[in-house]
Amino acid sequence: MHKSRGQSRRHGRRSHRHNPWFRQHGSKERNNTRVRQSPQGSSHSDDEAPSTSSSTAGSSSVPDLPGYYFDPEKKRYFRLLPGHNNCNPLTKESIRQKEMESKRLQLLEEEDKQGKKTARLGFNASSLLQKSKLGFLNVTSYCRLAHELRVSCMQRKKVQVQSSDPSALASDRFNLILADTNSDRLFTVNDVKVGGSKYGIINLCGLKTPTLRVHMHENLYFTNRKVNAVSWASLNHLDSHILLCLMGIAETPGCATLLPASLFVSSHPAGDRPGMLCSFRIPGAWSCAWSLNIQANNCFSTGLSRRVLVTSVVTGHRQSFGTSSDVLAQQFAVMAPLLFNGCRSGEIFAIDLRCRNQGKGWKATRLLHDSAVTSVQILQEEQCLMASDMAGTIKLWDLRTTKCIRQYEGHVNEYAHLPLHVHEEEGIVVAVGQDCYTRIWSLHDAQLLRTIPSPHPTSKADIPSVAFSSRLGGFQGAPGLLMAIQQDLYCFSYS
């Protein structure tokens, strides 16, 4: 009885082997089992290997294997090792850097080929003019859309910077540029090859096509301390000085320094240069701002760790306001006696300058972001405020209702202290992300108008510094964008 059962089972197995349907499906099940087991075995043997996959692999429906990278060109998997292994060319960071560089080069090639681009679907110069003639657009809308069209068509051109020391221009790297109110001067902070920083002012009066030639005026003032914040200051006249916040090192405390702009004029004799106006001992300042408000005349503010200082340059008197977090961004209102501050905690608050530092209720407005606030910009009517944070969020706030009315998508930031540029006359917002891309939005409806890749390979140490103006070089200048990166200065002018 048992023997007959065993024979029947053996006969059943033999019949399954001879049946082609069972052979086909059995092989599929075995293959699926091996595929499911192989990633488990590889991840078990390489517990410390990072898990990643390329965007190209994902787009071609290649399965992700933890600890392995699929090369779409060679069509095979390669094992990933921890990033600290310098001998291994395949790390998560190196693969990401390779993909970003490939994307940057592709965008640069597209920008060079496409002379005319449209920011909005269906809008070009002829259709815009036609709608204006038919009465579909008022003057304000027409000017705004015309600026958007011209921004989308800006072409990159390299600016020739002249200096009395050409060798320094070839080695010094741009760290920061800041245009003055009339956009006829550009203050620069350059990192020196031997270490430290030096300052200069570029005269933009020669920034005219087709030559694009400017001159940099340097001075002998040199510091090896990090520059945390910079602002133009109007002490004797408009933009007569530069306010610098320097980080303290070793036994040297941090300070806020006012440098006269005349210090950089090359017409002064070498031995008769004007000295530094004044320096205030302020430890650990993260941000600074100069006041143009008549109720805080000749005053500047500094944002410290858990404190805000408002200092009078003439009398030296200080007002101190305690905060619960580090103050990373500041700006004075012009019409209302308010100082707006952005904190590491994500809080944005306004200080009523009429209140004493010991008094209560000096917080006039309070807004909140989800991450550390890196920049605050007050719009001209002082009814709205724009702020950006370290999560890459850019929001437009209504100060009357303390509600967010618009958000600008696409900005990239993880931890850097990046500025935000708002230009109401042209109706645009400009910001450089940590991915080294310069993005331009419409202030009116948050439409992303332009994404400009960096002319140099992307690096977190080489984030471009930009300045936009409707009159580069003064009142007779043309609108455009200036971009400084490494040793080069580029101009994106309206064509």
PDB file of C-alpha atoms in Angstrom, residues 161-341:
ATOM      1  CA  VAL A 161      37.826  93.406 -14.557  1.00  0.00           C
ATOM      2  CA  GLN A 162      40.822  95.756 -14.552  1.00  0.00           C
ATOM      3  CA  SER A 163      42.960  96.448 -11.494  1.00  0.00           C
ATOM      4  CA  SER A 164      46.287  97.950 -10.487  1.00  0.00           C
ATOM      5  CA  ASP A 165      47.352  94.428  -9.437  1.00  0.00           C
ATOM      6  CA  PRO A 166      46.387  91.994 -12.255  1.00  0.00           C
ATOM      7  CA  SER A 167      48.112  89.072 -10.525  1.00  0.00           C
ATOM      8  CA  ALA A 168      45.754  89.409  -7.558  1.00  0.00           C
ATOM      9  CA  LEU A 169      42.728  89.209  -9.850  1.00  0.00           C
ATOM     10  CA  ALA A 170      43.954  85.881 -11.199  1.00  0.00           C
ATOM     11  CA  SER A 171      44.292  84.328  -7.728  1.00  0.00           C
ATOM     12  CA  ASP A 172      41.722  86.048  -5.485  1.00  0.00           C
ATOM     13  CA  ARG A 173      38.249  84.491  -5.450  1.00  0.00           C
ATOM     14  CA  PHE A 174      34.982  86.382  -5.178  1.00  0.00           C
ATOM     15  CA  ASN A 175      33.208  85.608  -1.931  1.00  0.00           C
ATOM     16  CA  LEU A 176      30.485  88.274  -1.962  1.00  0.00           C
ATOM     17  CA  ILE A 177      29.259  91.187  -4.080  1.00  0.00           C
ATOM     18  CA  LEU A 178      26.806  93.887  -2.986  1.00  0.00           C
ATOM     19  CA  ALA A 179      25.522  96.708  -5.206  1.00  0.00           C
ATOM     20  CA  ASP A 180      24.780 100.137  -3.757  1.00  0.00           C
ATOM     21  CA  THR A 181      21.422 101.931  -4.026  1.00  0.00           C
ATOM     22  CA  ASN A 182      22.090 103.484  -7.451  1.00  0.00           C
ATOM     23  CA  SER A 183      23.856 100.350  -8.768  1.00  0.00           C
ATOM     24  CA  ASP A 184      26.896 102.303  -9.944  1.00  0.00           C
ATOM     25  CA  ARG A 185      29.258 100.612  -7.460  1.00  0.00           C
ATOM     26  CA  LEU A 186      29.797  97.038  -6.359  1.00  0.00           C
ATOM     27  CA  PHE A 187      31.389  96.222  -3.008  1.00  0.00           C
ATOM     28  CA  THR A 188      33.351  92.962  -3.102  1.00  0.00           C
ATOM     29  CA  VAL A 189      34.797  90.613  -0.506  1.00  0.00           C
ATOM     30  CA  ASN A 190      37.568  88.453  -1.977  1.00  0.00           C
ATOM     31  CA  ASP A 191      39.216  85.408  -0.449  1.00  0.00           C
ATOM     32  CA  VAL A 192      42.997  85.701  -0.702  1.00  0.00           C
ATOM     33  CA  LYS A 193      45.020  82.653  -1.707  1.00  0.00           C
ATOM     34  CA  VAL A 194      47.355  82.880   1.319  1.00  0.00           C
ATOM     35  CA  GLY A 195      44.344  83.067   3.659  1.00  0.00           C
ATOM     36  CA  GLY A 196      42.070  85.836   4.826  1.00  0.00           C
ATOM     37  CA  SER A 197      39.998  88.376   2.933  1.00  0.00           C
ATOM     38  CA  LYS A 198      40.367  91.748   1.302  1.00  0.00           C
ATOM     39  CA  TYR A 199      37.832  94.294   0.101  1.00  0.00           C
ATOM     40  CA  GLY A 200      37.318  96.307  -3.044  1.00  0.00           C
ATOM     41  CA  ILE A 201      34.816  98.485  -4.894  1.00  0.00           C
ATOM     42  CA  ILE A 202      34.104  97.943  -8.593  1.00  0.00           C
ATOM     43  CA  ASN A 203      33.032 101.003 -10.565  1.00  0.00           C
ATOM     44  CA  LEU A 204      30.205  99.882 -12.868  1.00  0.00           C
ATOM     45  CA  CYS A 205      30.169 103.005 -15.057  1.00  0.00           C
ATOM     46  CA  GLY A 206      32.120 101.158 -17.758  1.00  0.00           C
ATOM     47  CA  LEU A 207      29.628  98.299 -17.878  1.00  0.00           C
ATOM     48  CA  LYS A 208      28.379  98.985 -21.381  1.00  0.00           C
ATOM     49  CA  THR A 209      28.065  96.664 -24.331  1.00  0.00           C
ATOM     50  CA  PRO A 210      29.932  95.433 -26.213  1.00  0.00           C
ATOM     51  CA  THR A 211      33.114  95.954 -24.154  1.00  0.00           C
ATOM     52  CA  LEU A 212      31.828  95.210 -20.597  1.00  0.00           C
ATOM     53  CA  ARG A 213      34.974  96.531 -18.929  1.00  0.00           C
ATOM     54  CA  VAL A 214      35.030  97.648 -15.274  1.00  0.00           C
ATOM     55  CA  HIS A 215      37.721  98.787 -12.849  1.00  0.00           C
ATOM     56  CA  MET A 216      38.256  97.498  -9.312  1.00  0.00           C
ATOM     57  CA  HIS A 217      39.558  99.886  -6.645  1.00  0.00           C
ATOM     58  CA  GLU A 218      41.331  98.096  -3.823  1.00  0.00           C
ATOM     59  CA  ASN A 219      42.764  99.260  -0.544  1.00  0.00           C
ATOM     60  CA  LEU A 220      45.448  98.190   1.861  1.00  0.00           C
ATOM     61  CA  TYR A 221      43.012  97.075   4.551  1.00  0.00           C
ATOM     62  CA  PHE A 222      43.392  93.337   5.046  1.00  0.00           C
ATOM     63  CA  THR A 223      41.845  90.980   7.559  1.00  0.00           C
ATOM     64  CA  ASN A 224      42.077  87.276   8.180  1.00  0.00           C
ATOM     65  CA  ARG A 225      38.687  87.173   9.884  1.00  0.00           C
ATOM     66  CA  LYS A 226      35.502  85.861   8.366  1.00  0.00           C
ATOM     67  CA  VAL A 227      32.977  88.431   7.157  1.00  0.00           C
ATOM     68  CA  ASN A 228      29.558  87.452   8.510  1.00  0.00           C
ATOM     69  CA  ALA A 229      27.442  90.304   7.142  1.00  0.00           C
ATOM     70  CA  VAL A 230      27.759  93.404   4.931  1.00  0.00           C
ATOM     71  CA  SER A 231      25.527  96.425   4.384  1.00  0.00           C
ATOM     72  CA  TRP A 232      25.865  99.805   2.704  1.00  0.00           C
ATOM     73  CA  ALA A 233      25.589 102.647   5.237  1.00  0.00           C
ATOM     74  CA  SER A 234      24.454 106.242   4.610  1.00  0.00           C
ATOM     75  CA  LEU A 235      26.241 108.287   7.242  1.00  0.00           C
ATOM     76  CA  ASN A 236      27.488 111.434   5.486  1.00  0.00           C
ATOM     77  CA  HIS A 237      25.438 110.901   2.323  1.00  0.00           C
ATOM     78  CA  LEU A 238      23.759 108.038   0.492  1.00  0.00           C
ATOM     79  CA  ASP A 239      25.956 104.913   0.646  1.00  0.00           C
ATOM     80  CA  SER A 240      28.943 106.824   2.015  1.00  0.00           C
ATOM     81  CA  HIS A 241      30.204 103.867   4.101  1.00  0.00           C
ATOM     82  CA  ILE A 242      30.246 100.087   4.251  1.00  0.00           C
ATOM     83  CA  LEU A 243      29.157  98.309   7.434  1.00  0.00           C
ATOM     84  CA  LEU A 244      31.013  95.042   8.076  1.00  0.00           C
ATOM     85  CA  CYS A 245      30.441  92.425  10.781  1.00  0.00           C
ATOM     86  CA  LEU A 246      33.616  90.449  11.435  1.00  0.00           C
ATOM     87  CA  MET A 247      33.855  87.157  13.295  1.00  0.00           C
ATOM     88  CA  GLY A 248      36.158  87.059  16.312  1.00  0.00           C
ATOM     89  CA  ILE A 249      39.105  84.627  16.408  1.00  0.00           C
ATOM     90  CA  ALA A 250      41.243  83.446  19.321  1.00  0.00           C
ATOM     91  CA  GLU A 251      41.608  86.377  21.736  1.00  0.00           C
ATOM     92  CA  THR A 252      40.413  88.966  19.196  1.00  0.00           C
ATOM     93  CA  PRO A 253      36.706  89.704  19.726  1.00  0.00           C
ATOM     94  CA  GLY A 254      34.227  90.200  16.925  1.00  0.00           C
ATOM     95  CA  CYS A 255      33.441  93.725  15.814  1.00  0.00           C
ATOM     96  CA  ALA A 256      31.261  95.874  13.573  1.00  0.00           C
ATOM     97  CA  THR A 257      33.323  98.187  11.383  1.00  0.00           C
ATOM     98  CA  LEU A 258      32.315 101.234   9.354  1.00  0.00           C
ATOM     99  CA  LEU A 259      34.585 101.779   6.352  1.00  0.00           C
ATOM    100  CA  PRO A 260      34.285 105.006   4.314  1.00  0.00           C
ATOM    101  CA  ALA A 261      33.787 104.272   0.625  1.00  0.00           C
ATOM    102  CA  SER A 262      36.345 106.978  -0.153  1.00  0.00           C
ATOM    103  CA  LEU A 263      38.942 104.588   1.268  1.00  0.00           C
ATOM    104  CA  PHE A 264      38.821 102.724  -2.039  1.00  0.00           C
ATOM    105  CA  VAL A 265      39.177 105.722  -4.376  1.00  0.00           C
ATOM    106  CA  SER A 266      42.415 105.307  -6.295  1.00  0.00           C
ATOM    107  CA  SER A 267      42.986 109.080  -6.609  1.00  0.00           C
ATOM    108  CA  HIS A 268      44.199 109.311  -2.984  1.00  0.00           C
ATOM    109  CA  PRO A 269      47.986 109.347  -2.605  1.00  0.00           C
ATOM    110  CA  ALA A 270      49.432 106.126  -1.264  1.00  0.00           C
ATOM    111  CA  GLY A 271      50.467 107.704   2.037  1.00  0.00           C
ATOM    112  CA  ASP A 272      47.341 109.820   2.483  1.00  0.00           C
ATOM    113  CA  ARG A 273      44.540 107.297   2.531  1.00  0.00           C
ATOM    114  CA  PRO A 274      41.605 108.087   4.820  1.00  0.00           C
ATOM    115  CA  GLY A 275      41.537 105.916   7.906  1.00  0.00           C
ATOM    116  CA  MET A 276      38.814 103.701   9.273  1.00  0.00           C
ATOM    117  CA  LEU A 277      35.984 105.757  10.705  1.00  0.00           C
ATOM    118  CA  CYS A 278      35.062 103.633  13.698  1.00  0.00           C
ATOM    119  CA  SER A 279      34.868 100.097  15.028  1.00  0.00           C
ATOM    120  CA  PHE A 280      32.441  98.757  17.638  1.00  0.00           C
ATOM    121  CA  ARG A 281      33.273  95.767  19.786  1.00  0.00           C
ATOM    122  CA  ILE A 282      30.349  93.453  19.149  1.00  0.00           C
ATOM    123  CA  PRO A 283      31.034  89.740  19.735  1.00  0.00           C
ATOM    124  CA  GLY A 284      29.569  87.126  17.400  1.00  0.00           C
ATOM    125  CA  ALA A 285      27.339  89.202  15.101  1.00  0.00           C
ATOM    126  CA  TRP A 286      25.430  87.075  12.581  1.00  0.00           C
ATOM    127  CA  SER A 287      23.703  89.903  10.700  1.00  0.00           C
ATOM    128  CA  CYS A 288      23.580  93.672  10.368  1.00  0.00           C
ATOM    129  CA  ALA A 289      21.400  96.413   8.875  1.00  0.00           C
ATOM    130  CA  TRP A 290      21.625 100.176   8.435  1.00  0.00           C
ATOM    131  CA  SER A 291      18.665 102.375   9.340  1.00  0.00           C
ATOM    132  CA  LEU A 292      17.204 104.913   6.907  1.00  0.00           C
ATOM    133  CA  ASN A 293      14.344 105.619   9.305  1.00  0.00           C
ATOM    134  CA  ILE A 294      14.305 109.164  10.642  1.00  0.00           C
ATOM    135  CA  GLN A 295      13.405 107.921  14.141  1.00  0.00           C
ATOM    136  CA  ALA A 296      16.592 105.825  14.209  1.00  0.00           C
ATOM    137  CA  ASN A 297      18.869 108.198  12.342  1.00  0.00           C
ATOM    138  CA  ASN A 298      22.552 107.237  12.004  1.00  0.00           C
ATOM    139  CA  CYS A 299      21.912 103.907  13.693  1.00  0.00           C
ATOM    140  CA  PHE A 300      22.698 100.334  12.752  1.00  0.00           C
ATOM    141  CA  SER A 301      21.586  97.011  14.155  1.00  0.00           C
ATOM    142  CA  THR A 302      23.441  93.758  14.728  1.00  0.00           C
ATOM    143  CA  GLY A 303      21.902  90.348  15.272  1.00  0.00           C
ATOM    144  CA  LEU A 304      23.732  88.298  17.883  1.00  0.00           C
ATOM    145  CA  SER A 305      23.175  85.028  19.692  1.00  0.00           C
ATOM    146  CA  ARG A 306      19.880  85.571  21.566  1.00  0.00           C
ATOM    147  CA  ARG A 307      20.201  89.352  21.391  1.00  0.00           C
ATOM    148  CA  VAL A 308      19.658  92.343  19.108  1.00  0.00           C
ATOM    149  CA  LEU A 309      21.741  95.505  19.456  1.00  0.00           C
ATOM    150  CA  VAL A 310      20.747  98.880  18.000  1.00  0.00           C
ATOM    151  CA  THR A 311      23.745 101.247  18.090  1.00  0.00           C
ATOM    152  CA  SER A 312      23.952 104.986  17.395  1.00  0.00           C
ATOM    153  CA  VAL A 313      27.097 105.829  15.462  1.00  0.00           C
ATOM    154  CA  VAL A 314      27.103 109.468  16.642  1.00  0.00           C
ATOM    155  CA  THR A 315      26.544 108.983  20.398  1.00  0.00           C
ATOM    156  CA  GLY A 316      27.541 105.333  20.823  1.00  0.00           C
ATOM    157  CA  HIS A 317      24.300 104.676  22.730  1.00  0.00           C
ATOM    158  CA  ARG A 318      23.001 101.096  22.520  1.00  0.00           C
ATOM    159  CA  GLN A 319      19.623  99.477  22.921  1.00  0.00           C
ATOM    160  CA  SER A 320      19.596  95.764  23.703  1.00  0.00           C
ATOM    161  CA  PHE A 321      16.662  93.413  23.048  1.00  0.00           C
ATOM    162  CA  GLY A 322      16.787  89.843  24.307  1.00  0.00           C
ATOM    163  CA  THR A 323      15.594  87.066  21.997  1.00  0.00           C
ATOM    164  CA  SER A 324      15.147  83.306  22.318  1.00  0.00           C
ATOM    165  CA  SER A 325      17.304  82.423  19.293  1.00  0.00           C
ATOM    166  CA  ASP A 326      20.187  83.601  17.105  1.00  0.00           C
ATOM    167  CA  VAL A 327      19.261  86.476  14.787  1.00  0.00           C
ATOM    168  CA  LEU A 328      20.437  85.637  11.236  1.00  0.00           C
ATOM    169  CA  ALA A 329      18.683  88.336   9.148  1.00  0.00           C
ATOM    170  CA  GLN A 330      17.620  91.964   9.700  1.00  0.00           C
ATOM    171  CA  GLN A 331      16.091  94.927   7.878  1.00  0.00           C
ATOM    172  CA  PHE A 332      14.776  98.323   9.012  1.00  0.00           C
ATOM    173  CA  ALA A 333      11.461  99.659   7.790  1.00  0.00           C
ATOM    174  CA  VAL A 334      11.631 103.197   6.392  1.00  0.00           C
ATOM    175  CA  MET A 335       8.163 104.607   7.130  1.00  0.00           C
ATOM    176  CA  ALA A 336       7.344 102.752  10.366  1.00  0.00           C
ATOM    177  CA  PRO A 337       9.824 102.700  13.301  1.00  0.00           C
ATOM    178  CA  LEU A 338      10.266  98.913  13.076  1.00  0.00           C
ATOM    179  CA  LEU A 339      13.228  96.555  12.821  1.00  0.00           C
ATOM    180  CA  PHE A 340      12.417  93.114  11.367  1.00  0.00           C
ATOM    181  CA  ASN A 341      14.481  90.135  12.458  1.00  0.00           C
TER     182      ASN A 341
END
